[in-house]
Short mmCIF file of C-alpha atoms in Angstrom, two decimals:
data_model
loop_
_atom_site.label_atom_id
_atom_site.label_comp_id
_atom_site.label_asym_id
_atom_site.label_seq_id
_atom_site.Cartn_x
_atom_site.Cartn_y
_atom_site.Cartn_z
CA MET A 24 108.18 103.66 107.18
CA LEU A 25 106.82 102.74 110.53
CA ARG A 26 106.79 106.41 111.30
CA ASN A 27 104.26 107.02 108.53
CA VAL A 28 102.25 103.83 108.90
CA THR A 29 101.56 104.33 112.66
CA PRO A 30 99.80 107.75 112.21
CA ALA A 31 97.80 106.36 109.20
CA LEU A 32 96.56 103.40 111.18
CA LEU A 33 95.88 105.57 114.28
CA LEU A 34 93.82 107.97 112.12
CA PHE A 35 91.93 105.08 110.54
CA ALA A 36 91.03 103.67 113.93
CA VAL A 37 90.04 107.13 115.31
CA LEU A 38 87.78 107.78 112.21
CA VAL A 39 85.91 104.50 112.69
CA LEU A 40 85.67 105.08 116.46
CA GLN A 41 84.29 108.60 115.95
CA VAL A 42 81.31 107.49 113.82
CA VAL A 43 80.60 104.16 115.34
CA LEU A 44 80.95 104.93 119.05
CA VAL A 45 81.44 108.55 119.97
CA ASN A 46 78.80 110.05 117.79
CA ARG A 47 76.15 107.50 118.55
CA LEU A 48 76.72 107.68 122.37
CA LEU A 49 77.14 111.42 122.88
CA PHE A 50 74.94 112.63 119.94
CA THR A 51 75.39 116.36 119.66
CA TRP A 52 77.89 116.58 122.50
CA ALA A 53 80.43 114.49 120.64
CA PRO A 54 84.03 115.83 120.57
CA ASP A 55 85.89 115.72 117.25
CA LEU A 56 88.58 113.16 117.94
CA VAL A 57 89.76 113.15 114.37
CA LEU A 58 90.63 116.81 114.52
CA LEU A 59 92.37 116.43 117.93
CA THR A 60 94.37 113.42 116.73
CA VAL A 61 95.43 115.36 113.60
CA ALA A 62 96.50 118.26 115.88
CA VAL A 63 98.47 116.20 118.25
CA LEU A 64 100.15 114.25 115.41
CA ALA A 65 101.15 117.57 113.74
CA THR A 66 102.62 119.03 116.82
CA ARG A 67 104.92 115.96 117.14
CA ARG A 68 105.94 115.87 113.50
CA GLY A 69 106.22 119.49 112.33
CA PRO A 70 104.51 121.76 109.67
CA LEU A 71 105.02 119.78 106.48
CA PRO A 72 104.01 116.31 107.78
CA GLY A 73 101.28 118.11 109.72
CA ALA A 74 99.84 119.55 106.56
CA VAL A 75 99.98 116.15 104.82
CA ILE A 76 98.49 114.28 107.81
CA GLY A 77 95.74 116.94 108.01
CA PHE A 78 94.99 116.69 104.25
CA CYS A 79 94.92 112.84 104.25
CA GLY A 80 92.95 112.65 107.47
CA GLY A 81 90.51 115.28 106.27
CA LEU A 82 89.98 113.58 102.94
CA ALA A 83 89.32 110.33 104.73
CA TYR A 84 86.89 112.14 107.00
CA ASP A 85 85.08 113.63 103.94
CA LEU A 86 84.82 110.06 102.49
CA LEU A 87 83.78 108.36 105.72
CA PRO A 88 80.30 106.86 104.73
CA PRO A 89 77.51 108.64 106.42
CA ALA A 90 78.58 111.79 104.67
CA ASN A 91 76.40 114.26 102.95
CA HIS A 92 78.62 117.27 102.58
CA THR A 93 80.91 118.50 99.85
CA LEU A 94 84.06 116.49 99.39
CA GLY A 95 87.20 118.40 100.49
CA GLN A 96 85.76 120.63 103.24
CA TYR A 97 87.53 118.82 106.14
CA ALA A 98 90.63 118.19 103.90
CA LEU A 99 90.91 121.98 103.54
CA VAL A 100 90.37 122.81 107.24
CA LEU A 101 92.52 120.00 108.67
CA CYS A 102 95.33 120.64 106.15
CA PHE A 103 95.53 124.21 107.25
CA LEU A 104 95.19 123.40 111.00
CA GLY A 105 97.77 120.56 110.71
CA TYR A 106 100.27 123.08 109.21
CA ALA A 107 99.50 125.64 111.88
CA ALA A 108 99.82 123.08 114.62
CA GLY A 109 103.04 121.90 113.23
CA ARG A 110 104.43 125.48 113.08
CA ALA A 111 103.39 126.11 116.69
CA GLY A 112 105.63 123.19 117.64
CA ASP A 113 105.44 120.69 120.42
CA ARG A 114 106.33 122.82 123.47
CA LEU A 115 102.76 123.29 124.49
CA PRO A 116 100.80 120.65 122.60
CA LEU A 117 97.70 120.94 124.85
CA LEU A 118 97.49 124.67 124.05
CA VAL A 119 97.80 123.99 120.31
CA MET A 120 95.10 121.32 120.43
CA ALA A 121 92.87 123.68 122.45
CA GLY A 122 93.37 126.36 119.73
CA CYS A 123 92.50 123.84 117.04
CA GLY A 124 89.55 122.50 118.96
CA VAL A 125 88.04 126.00 119.28
CA LEU A 126 88.87 127.18 115.77
CA ALA A 127 87.82 124.16 113.70
CA PRO A 128 84.10 123.96 114.20
CA GLY A 129 83.84 127.70 113.21
CA MET A 130 86.04 127.13 110.18
CA VAL A 131 84.02 124.09 108.98
CA ALA A 132 80.76 126.03 109.52
CA GLY A 133 82.24 129.09 107.67
CA LEU A 134 83.30 126.97 104.69
CA GLY A 135 79.84 125.34 104.73
CA ALA A 136 78.19 128.67 104.62
CA LEU A 137 80.34 129.80 101.68
CA LEU A 138 79.25 126.66 99.88
CA GLY A 139 75.58 127.50 100.62
CA ALA A 140 74.72 124.79 103.22
CA PRO A 141 71.14 125.57 104.17
CA GLY A 142 71.38 125.09 107.93
CA VAL A 143 74.24 127.37 108.80
CA THR A 144 72.79 130.57 110.38
CA TRP A 145 74.05 132.85 113.05
CA GLY A 146 71.58 131.32 115.54
CA VAL A 147 72.85 127.86 114.92
CA LEU A 148 76.43 129.02 115.18
CA ALA A 149 75.85 130.78 118.47
CA THR A 150 74.72 127.59 120.12
CA ALA A 151 76.68 124.91 118.17
CA TRP A 152 80.13 126.47 118.05
CA PRO A 153 80.61 127.01 121.81
CA ARG A 154 79.25 123.46 122.53
CA ALA A 155 81.55 121.88 119.94
CA ALA A 156 84.50 123.88 121.35
CA VAL A 157 83.75 122.87 124.89
CA CYS A 158 83.51 119.24 123.91
CA ASN A 159 86.91 119.38 122.10
CA LEU A 160 88.46 121.23 125.01
CA VAL A 161 87.26 118.44 127.40
CA ALA A 162 88.50 115.69 125.12
CA ALA A 163 91.84 117.27 124.25
CA PRO A 164 93.81 116.03 127.33
CA LEU A 165 92.48 112.48 126.89
CA VAL A 166 93.54 112.35 123.23
CA LEU A 167 96.95 113.76 124.12
CA TRP A 168 97.39 111.21 126.90
CA ALA A 169 96.25 108.40 124.62
CA VAL A 170 98.62 109.31 121.79
CA ASN A 171 101.49 109.71 124.21
CA VAL A 172 100.82 106.32 125.61
CA LEU A 173 100.71 104.89 122.13
CA TYR A 174 104.01 106.55 121.18
CA GLY A 175 105.75 105.55 124.40
CA GLY A 176 106.11 108.81 126.33
CA HIS A 177 106.83 112.27 125.15
CA ARG A 178 109.41 112.01 122.40
CA ARG A 179 111.13 115.01 120.85
CA ARG A 180 110.83 115.71 117.30
CA ALA A 181 113.54 113.90 115.31
CA GLY A 182 116.45 116.21 114.29
CA ARG A 183 118.15 118.37 116.79
CA THR A 184 119.08 116.04 119.62
CA GLU A 185 119.14 112.92 117.48
CA LEU A 186 122.41 110.86 117.35
CA VAL A 187 121.90 110.13 113.73
CA PRO A 188 122.79 113.42 112.01
CA GLY A 189 121.41 112.81 108.52
CA TYR A 190 118.01 111.73 109.81
CA ARG A 191 115.52 113.17 107.30
CA ARG A 192 113.07 115.44 108.89
CA GLY A 193 109.66 116.27 107.38
CA ALA A 194 109.51 113.40 104.93
CA ALA A 195 106.04 112.36 105.11
CA MET B 1 113.20 126.20 109.98
CA ARG B 2 115.22 124.57 107.26
CA ASP B 3 112.52 123.38 105.11
CA THR B 4 109.98 126.14 105.48
CA ARG B 5 110.01 126.94 101.79
CA ARG B 6 109.29 123.37 100.82
CA ALA B 7 106.66 123.21 103.54
CA ARG B 8 104.91 126.28 102.26
CA LEU B 9 105.07 125.02 98.75
CA THR B 10 103.42 121.72 99.77
CA LEU B 11 100.92 123.46 101.92
CA GLY B 12 99.86 125.67 98.98
CA LEU B 13 99.66 122.63 96.74
CA LEU B 14 97.51 120.65 99.20
CA LEU B 15 95.24 123.59 99.82
CA ALA B 16 94.83 124.07 96.08
CA VAL B 17 93.99 120.33 95.64
CA ALA B 18 91.39 120.62 98.32
CA LEU B 19 89.91 123.74 96.73
CA ILE B 20 89.78 121.91 93.42
CA LEU B 21 88.09 118.95 95.02
CA ILE B 22 85.47 121.30 96.56
CA THR B 23 84.82 122.98 93.24
CA VAL B 24 84.55 119.75 91.29
CA ASP B 25 82.20 118.09 93.85
CA ASN B 26 80.17 121.22 94.25
CA ARG B 27 79.76 121.99 90.61
CA ALA B 28 79.18 118.49 89.35
CA GLY B 29 75.82 118.30 91.16
CA SER B 30 73.98 115.02 91.45
CA ASP B 31 76.00 112.94 88.94
CA ARG B 32 79.22 113.41 90.65
CA VAL B 33 82.55 113.08 88.93
CA LEU B 34 83.92 111.84 92.16
CA GLY B 35 81.18 109.17 92.48
CA PRO B 36 83.50 106.14 92.02
CA VAL B 37 85.81 107.53 94.69
CA ARG B 38 83.00 107.82 97.20
CA GLY B 39 81.78 104.43 96.22
CA PHE B 40 85.13 102.83 96.90
CA ALA B 41 85.64 104.57 100.17
CA GLY B 42 82.05 103.72 101.15
CA ALA B 43 82.76 100.04 100.43
CA VAL B 44 85.87 100.02 102.49
CA PHE B 45 84.75 102.11 105.46
CA GLY B 46 81.35 100.40 105.43
CA LYS B 47 82.89 97.01 106.11
CA VAL B 48 85.03 98.34 108.86
CA GLU B 49 82.16 100.28 110.47
CA ARG B 50 80.09 97.11 110.55
CA VAL B 51 82.77 95.29 112.30
CA GLY B 52 83.40 98.20 114.67
CA ALA B 53 79.70 98.37 115.44
CA ALA B 54 79.62 94.65 116.23
CA VAL B 55 82.49 95.02 118.57
CA THR B 56 81.24 98.16 120.34
CA GLY B 57 77.58 97.06 120.38
CA PRO B 58 77.75 95.79 124.01
CA ILE B 59 79.27 99.12 125.14
CA THR B 60 76.48 101.01 123.50
CA GLY B 61 73.95 98.77 125.00
CA PHE B 62 75.44 98.99 128.51
CA VAL B 63 75.67 102.79 128.44
CA GLY B 64 72.14 103.01 127.16
CA MET B 65 71.05 100.78 130.10
CA LEU B 66 72.89 103.02 132.64
CA ARG B 67 71.40 106.13 131.01
CA ASP B 68 67.90 104.77 131.27
CA ALA B 69 68.32 103.48 134.79
CA PRO B 70 66.80 106.53 136.63
CA SER B 71 63.63 106.39 134.44
CA ALA B 72 63.45 102.63 134.52
CA ARG B 73 61.62 102.57 137.93
CA ARG B 74 59.09 105.01 136.68
CA VAL B 75 58.63 103.05 133.44
CA ILE B 76 58.11 99.88 135.42
CA GLY B 77 55.34 101.58 137.47
CA ASP B 78 53.73 102.91 134.26
CA LEU B 79 53.96 99.59 132.63
CA ARG B 80 52.31 97.87 135.67
CA LYS B 81 49.49 100.38 135.47
CA GLU B 82 49.11 99.85 131.75
CA ASN B 83 49.25 96.05 132.17
CA ALA B 84 46.27 96.25 134.68
CA ARG B 85 44.44 98.54 132.27
CA LEU B 86 44.99 96.25 129.32
CA ARG B 87 43.94 93.20 131.35
CA ASP B 88 40.66 95.02 132.06
CA GLU B 89 40.27 95.78 128.43
CA VAL B 90 40.94 92.19 127.34
CA SER B 91 38.17 90.91 129.66
CA ALA B 92 35.84 93.58 128.42
CA GLN B 93 36.63 92.59 124.86
CA ARG B 94 35.93 88.90 125.59
CA LEU B 95 32.41 89.93 126.68
CA ASP B 96 31.42 91.42 123.38
CA ARG B 97 33.56 89.56 120.83
CA ALA B 98 31.03 89.86 118.15
CA ARG B 99 31.20 93.63 118.15
CA SER B 100 34.93 93.56 118.33
CA ASP B 101 35.18 91.25 115.34
CA LYS B 102 33.08 93.59 113.31
CA LEU B 103 35.36 96.47 114.25
CA ASP B 104 38.37 94.46 113.43
CA ARG B 105 37.23 93.67 109.92
CA MET B 106 36.51 97.34 109.30
CA LEU B 107 39.88 98.43 110.55
CA GLY B 108 41.56 95.62 108.55
CA LEU B 109 40.01 97.03 105.48
CA ALA B 110 41.24 100.54 106.32
CA GLY B 111 44.73 99.27 107.04
CA LEU B 112 45.21 97.44 103.80
CA GLY B 113 47.90 99.68 102.51
CA ARG B 114 51.13 97.99 103.63
CA TYR B 115 54.77 98.75 102.93
CA ARG B 116 57.32 96.08 102.19
CA ILE B 117 60.37 96.86 104.24
CA VAL B 118 63.89 95.58 104.72
CA PRO B 119 64.95 95.92 108.39
CA ALA B 120 68.30 97.43 109.16
CA GLN B 121 70.50 98.34 112.07
CA VAL B 122 72.19 101.79 112.43
CA VAL B 123 75.93 101.32 112.63
CA ALA B 124 77.40 104.83 112.44
CA ARG B 125 76.23 108.41 112.76
CA ARG B 126 77.48 111.91 111.83
CA THR B 127 75.98 115.08 113.11
CA VAL B 128 77.58 118.36 112.10
CA ALA B 129 75.63 121.35 113.23
CA GLY B 130 74.23 122.99 110.27
CA PHE B 131 74.95 120.71 107.48
CA GLU B 132 74.48 117.14 107.94
CA ASP B 133 72.64 114.60 110.04
CA THR B 134 73.27 111.17 108.62
CA VAL B 135 73.43 107.59 109.71
CA GLU B 136 74.98 104.54 108.13
CA ILE B 137 72.81 101.34 108.08
CA ASP B 138 73.97 97.76 107.56
CA VAL B 139 72.02 96.91 104.42
CA GLY B 140 73.00 97.80 100.92
CA ALA B 141 72.52 97.06 97.22
CA ALA B 142 72.86 93.29 97.85
CA ASP B 143 69.68 93.56 100.01
CA GLY B 144 67.73 95.46 97.28
CA ILE B 145 68.43 98.87 98.63
CA ARG B 146 68.68 101.74 96.08
CA ALA B 147 69.16 105.43 96.45
CA ASP B 148 66.04 107.48 97.20
CA MET B 149 64.21 104.92 99.25
CA THR B 150 62.11 105.81 102.32
CA VAL B 151 63.44 104.91 105.74
CA LEU B 152 61.10 104.56 108.65
CA SER B 153 61.22 103.41 112.23
CA ASP B 154 58.58 101.70 114.29
CA GLN B 155 57.10 105.08 115.12
CA GLY B 156 57.38 107.08 111.90
CA LEU B 157 59.39 108.51 109.11
CA VAL B 158 63.20 108.65 109.56
CA GLY B 159 64.57 109.90 106.26
CA ARG B 160 65.76 108.69 102.88
CA VAL B 161 68.61 106.71 101.47
CA ILE B 162 71.08 109.05 99.68
CA GLN B 163 73.71 106.51 98.78
CA ALA B 164 73.58 102.71 98.69
CA GLY B 165 76.81 100.82 98.88
CA PRO B 166 77.30 97.11 98.34
CA ALA B 167 76.66 96.16 101.96
CA SER B 168 75.87 99.45 103.73
CA SER B 169 73.91 102.56 102.87
CA THR B 170 73.90 106.18 103.96
CA VAL B 171 70.60 107.66 105.14
CA ALA B 172 69.94 111.41 105.49
CA LEU B 173 67.69 111.99 108.45
CA LEU B 174 64.57 114.14 108.47
CA THR B 175 66.32 116.49 110.92
CA ASP B 176 68.95 117.37 108.29
CA PRO B 177 68.39 120.97 107.24
CA ALA B 178 69.00 120.04 103.66
CA LEU B 179 66.17 117.64 103.58
CA SER B 180 62.54 118.45 102.81
CA ALA B 181 59.53 116.18 102.30
CA GLY B 182 55.98 116.66 101.20
CA ALA B 183 53.53 116.24 104.03
CA ARG B 184 49.82 116.32 104.64
CA LEU B 185 47.74 117.14 107.71
CA GLU B 186 45.82 114.26 109.15
CA GLY B 187 42.29 113.84 108.09
CA GLY B 188 42.35 116.34 105.28
CA ASN B 189 43.96 117.37 102.03
CA GLU B 190 46.00 120.40 103.32
CA LEU B 191 49.46 119.94 101.89
CA GLY B 192 52.69 121.31 103.13
CA VAL B 193 56.42 120.87 103.17
CA VAL B 194 58.41 119.49 106.09
CA ASN B 195 61.97 120.85 106.63
CA GLY B 196 64.68 119.67 109.03
CA LEU B 197 65.78 122.29 111.49
CA GLY B 198 69.13 120.71 112.52
CA GLU B 199 70.62 122.50 115.43
CA ALA B 200 67.92 125.17 115.42
CA GLY B 201 65.41 122.44 116.36
CA GLY B 202 66.74 122.34 119.86
CA GLY B 203 67.58 118.72 120.79
CA GLY B 204 66.96 117.70 117.22
CA ASN B 205 63.37 116.35 117.50
CA LEU B 206 61.62 119.37 116.07
CA ILE B 207 60.95 120.08 112.42
CA LYS B 208 59.43 122.90 110.44
CA PHE B 209 56.10 122.30 108.69
CA ARG B 210 55.11 124.98 106.08
CA LEU B 211 51.48 124.72 105.09
CA LEU B 212 51.10 125.89 101.52
CA ASP B 213 47.59 127.35 102.09
CA SER B 214 47.81 130.04 104.76
CA THR B 215 44.05 130.26 105.29
CA VAL B 216 43.70 126.70 106.61
CA PRO B 217 43.81 126.54 110.38
CA ILE B 218 46.33 124.05 111.77
CA GLY B 219 45.82 123.63 115.48
CA VAL B 220 48.18 122.34 118.09
CA GLY B 221 48.09 118.56 118.31
CA ARG B 222 47.20 117.69 114.73
CA ARG B 223 49.30 115.11 113.22
CA ILE B 224 51.29 115.11 110.03
CA VAL B 225 51.79 112.13 107.58
CA SER B 226 53.97 111.99 104.52
CA PHE B 227 52.21 112.97 101.24
CA GLY B 228 54.36 110.73 99.08
CA SER B 229 56.35 111.51 95.97
CA GLN B 230 55.86 110.70 92.33
CA ARG B 231 56.27 106.84 91.92
CA SER B 232 56.87 106.76 95.66
CA LEU B 233 60.56 107.84 95.29
CA PRO B 234 61.93 109.16 97.58
CA TYR B 235 58.86 109.15 99.97
CA VAL B 236 56.04 106.69 100.20
CA PRO B 237 52.68 108.08 101.25
CA GLY B 238 51.06 107.70 104.56
CA VAL B 239 54.07 107.41 106.93
CA PRO B 240 53.38 109.21 110.25
CA ILE B 241 55.84 112.22 110.76
CA GLY B 242 54.92 114.09 113.86
CA VAL B 243 52.57 116.15 115.94
CA VAL B 244 52.11 119.99 115.54
CA GLU B 245 53.52 121.54 118.75
CA ARG B 246 53.69 125.27 118.03
CA ILE B 247 52.36 127.57 115.33
CA ASP B 248 53.84 130.77 114.15
CA ASN B 249 51.29 133.37 113.55
CA THR B 250 52.61 135.71 110.80
CA PRO B 251 49.78 137.40 109.10
CA GLY B 252 50.49 138.34 105.47
CA GLU B 253 52.82 135.47 104.71
CA VAL B 254 52.09 133.17 101.87
CA THR B 255 52.71 129.97 103.78
CA ARG B 256 51.79 129.19 107.38
CA THR B 257 54.63 127.84 109.53
CA ALA B 258 54.23 125.36 112.29
CA TYR B 259 56.74 123.34 114.38
CA ALA B 260 56.16 119.67 114.78
CA ARG B 261 57.53 117.18 117.30
CA LEU B 262 58.64 114.00 115.38
CA PHE B 263 57.23 110.63 116.27
CA THR B 264 60.67 108.96 115.92
CA ASP B 265 63.23 109.68 118.62
CA PHE B 266 66.25 110.79 116.54
CA SER B 267 68.61 110.84 119.44
CA ALA B 268 68.35 107.08 119.92
CA LEU B 269 68.00 105.56 116.39
CA ASP B 270 68.62 101.91 116.44
CA VAL B 271 66.43 99.55 114.31
CA VAL B 272 65.03 101.12 111.14
CA GLY B 273 63.21 99.76 107.99
CA VAL B 274 63.91 100.66 104.38
CA VAL B 275 60.71 100.58 102.23
CA VAL B 276 61.57 98.56 99.13
CA ALA B 277 58.00 98.36 97.74
CA ALA B 278 55.44 101.12 98.12
CA PRO B 279 51.82 100.20 98.97
CA LYS B 280 49.59 99.75 95.99
CA ARG B 281 47.33 102.59 97.01
CA ASP B 282 47.77 105.48 99.46
CA PRO B 283 47.00 104.27 102.99
CA ARG B 284 46.02 107.81 103.98
CA ASP B 285 45.83 108.11 107.78
CA SER B 286 45.59 104.48 108.54
CA VAL B 287 49.13 104.07 109.58
CA LEU B 288 49.03 106.74 112.31
CA PRO B 289 49.07 105.49 115.84
CA PRO B 290 45.51 104.57 117.00
CA VAL B 291 44.52 107.33 119.42
CA PRO B 292 45.79 110.90 119.80
CA PRO B 293 47.41 111.38 123.20
CA PRO B 294 45.62 113.44 125.82
CA PRO B 295 46.32 117.19 125.69
CA LYS B 296 49.86 117.97 126.78
CA PRO B 297 50.58 119.92 130.01
CA ARG B 298 53.13 121.82 127.90
CA ASP B 299 50.31 123.90 126.38
CA GLU B 300 49.63 125.57 129.69
CA ARG B 301 53.09 127.03 129.58
CA ARG B 302 52.21 129.30 126.74
CA PRO B 303 48.89 131.01 127.60
CA GLY B 304 49.31 133.33 124.58
CA GLU B 305 46.22 134.64 122.96
CA HIS B 306 47.02 133.00 119.64
CA ARG B 307 46.63 129.67 121.26
CA THR B 308 43.07 130.46 122.34
CA GLY B 309 42.51 132.24 119.08
CA GLN B 310 43.59 129.15 117.31
CA ARG B 311 41.04 126.98 119.23
CA SER B 312 38.26 129.27 118.56
CA LEU B 313 39.06 129.46 114.97
CA GLU B 314 38.98 125.80 114.66
CA GLU B 315 35.68 125.54 116.46
CA GLY B 316 34.44 128.19 114.01
CA PHE B 317 35.37 125.98 111.11
CA GLY B 318 34.01 122.93 112.83
CA LEU B 319 37.36 121.20 112.56
CA ARG B 320 37.96 120.18 116.09
CA ARG B 321 39.76 116.99 116.75
CA PRO B 322 37.79 114.10 118.22
CA ALA B 323 37.98 114.26 121.97
CA PRO B 324 40.47 112.07 123.77
CA PRO B 325 39.24 108.56 124.61
CA ARG B 326 36.94 108.77 127.56
CA ASP B 327 33.98 106.73 126.49
CA GLU B 328 33.90 103.05 125.86
CA ARG B 329 33.64 103.33 122.08
CA ALA B 330 37.00 105.05 121.82
CA ARG B 331 38.59 102.50 124.11
CA GLU B 332 37.42 99.70 121.86
CA ASP B 333 38.76 101.58 118.98
CA MET B 334 42.12 101.67 120.62
CA ALA B 335 42.14 98.11 121.51
CA ALA B 336 41.23 96.98 118.03
CA GLY B 337 43.88 99.32 116.56
CA GLU B 338 46.53 97.76 118.81
CA GLY B 339 45.42 94.34 117.79
CA ARG B 340 45.91 95.14 114.19
CA GLY B 341 49.68 94.77 114.59
CA GLY B 342 52.47 95.34 112.04
CA ARG B 343 51.66 98.98 111.36
CA ASN B 344 54.41 99.37 108.98
#
């Protein structure tokens, strides 16, 4: 129970922090903390919980008030990235987060272009994607550190080395 | 991987749900099927965002102070100079009060068009390159805010309300590429359309202005005000938008394109106002700031022939702007304009 409530609360706090503080202070240089949090949670929990965390977090991100885009865009992207991050495992969480941070802005923009968002052009992508990727890369170690502190050190995924043999894995 | 089959099934299911959501939301258009869901989420998140903004307000203020520190000294110097200048002007005004009173009455007549606004504070912001540039403000339906109301700052147009929650509303900014507004060149009837540029605007404070009549000369430094929509929704007339900074010369095109610098600083939005009642009649240009600024040094950077060609064209049409204030008459004008107060 606590295992599922903690990520939900963490994501909620990060969502609010993102729009209230980070976006307003850093303007266009704001890293995507929601994406990075989803990625680090997914690496700790595995593919299935990762997908569920990504979907729920993305849906909440779509619904977060100052929103003007089509509902479900972030849910799709974060669901996929959560699954991928979970599959990649928690051996090198920083590398996985970096990959997500670089890929996600392009995926969101690509999905927007498919849906006919008027502002997505190659010129915009050429400046905005590298900038968003760099911001995410800079913020990734901080988010990883913060989540590790919150969870009390680097904990292995439940299952292999646990003393409780029948511990259910992947129940999100 | 013991549960990889189940994981894949769930992944597929979730991706399908996301795709269905996208389809439903995208196809449903303005009267969204998912409106109640958005409304509920807006109510919940809006409350938390207000609390969050209240808690983090001091941090925002402190960082803003630090960021402004290098320029503060220069600003203090400028303000001292301006103070001395204004003191001179006040004493000069005291000398010929009668003339100043006459001017004041005249300007008061011109500035009758007033907007009734509800002041609001920006509590949250989202900027995604290419699709959205929106802010959340802390007033909502309880304060009389409805969707499609004009939002302005102390300097000019900001955007419009796209969704009004119970105690907070979402505002799409003018820099959002999806937003366009009718606009009019100062001192004339030339109409055009203002479009946000988003990321392509470079820093976010440039917008595209397309003049519908390509034969009309625009001229760098001319100012743009909002044209106003039918029944003043979503835009009320006469709100200052920006100053033309660059003109694209593309012969043969149906519309003429210019790029304008916005009056409002969109990177530091804080206090805004929502227009809840439009003026009874179009205030035309009376809301524009009193005096056009002196020619910018930026223009020297582009000594292209089209710039000089532009100027000569304007002279040919006899449409040159009034010269920057050098004589006393213009100074009086400015002083009286500042005394008018409460531009919006």
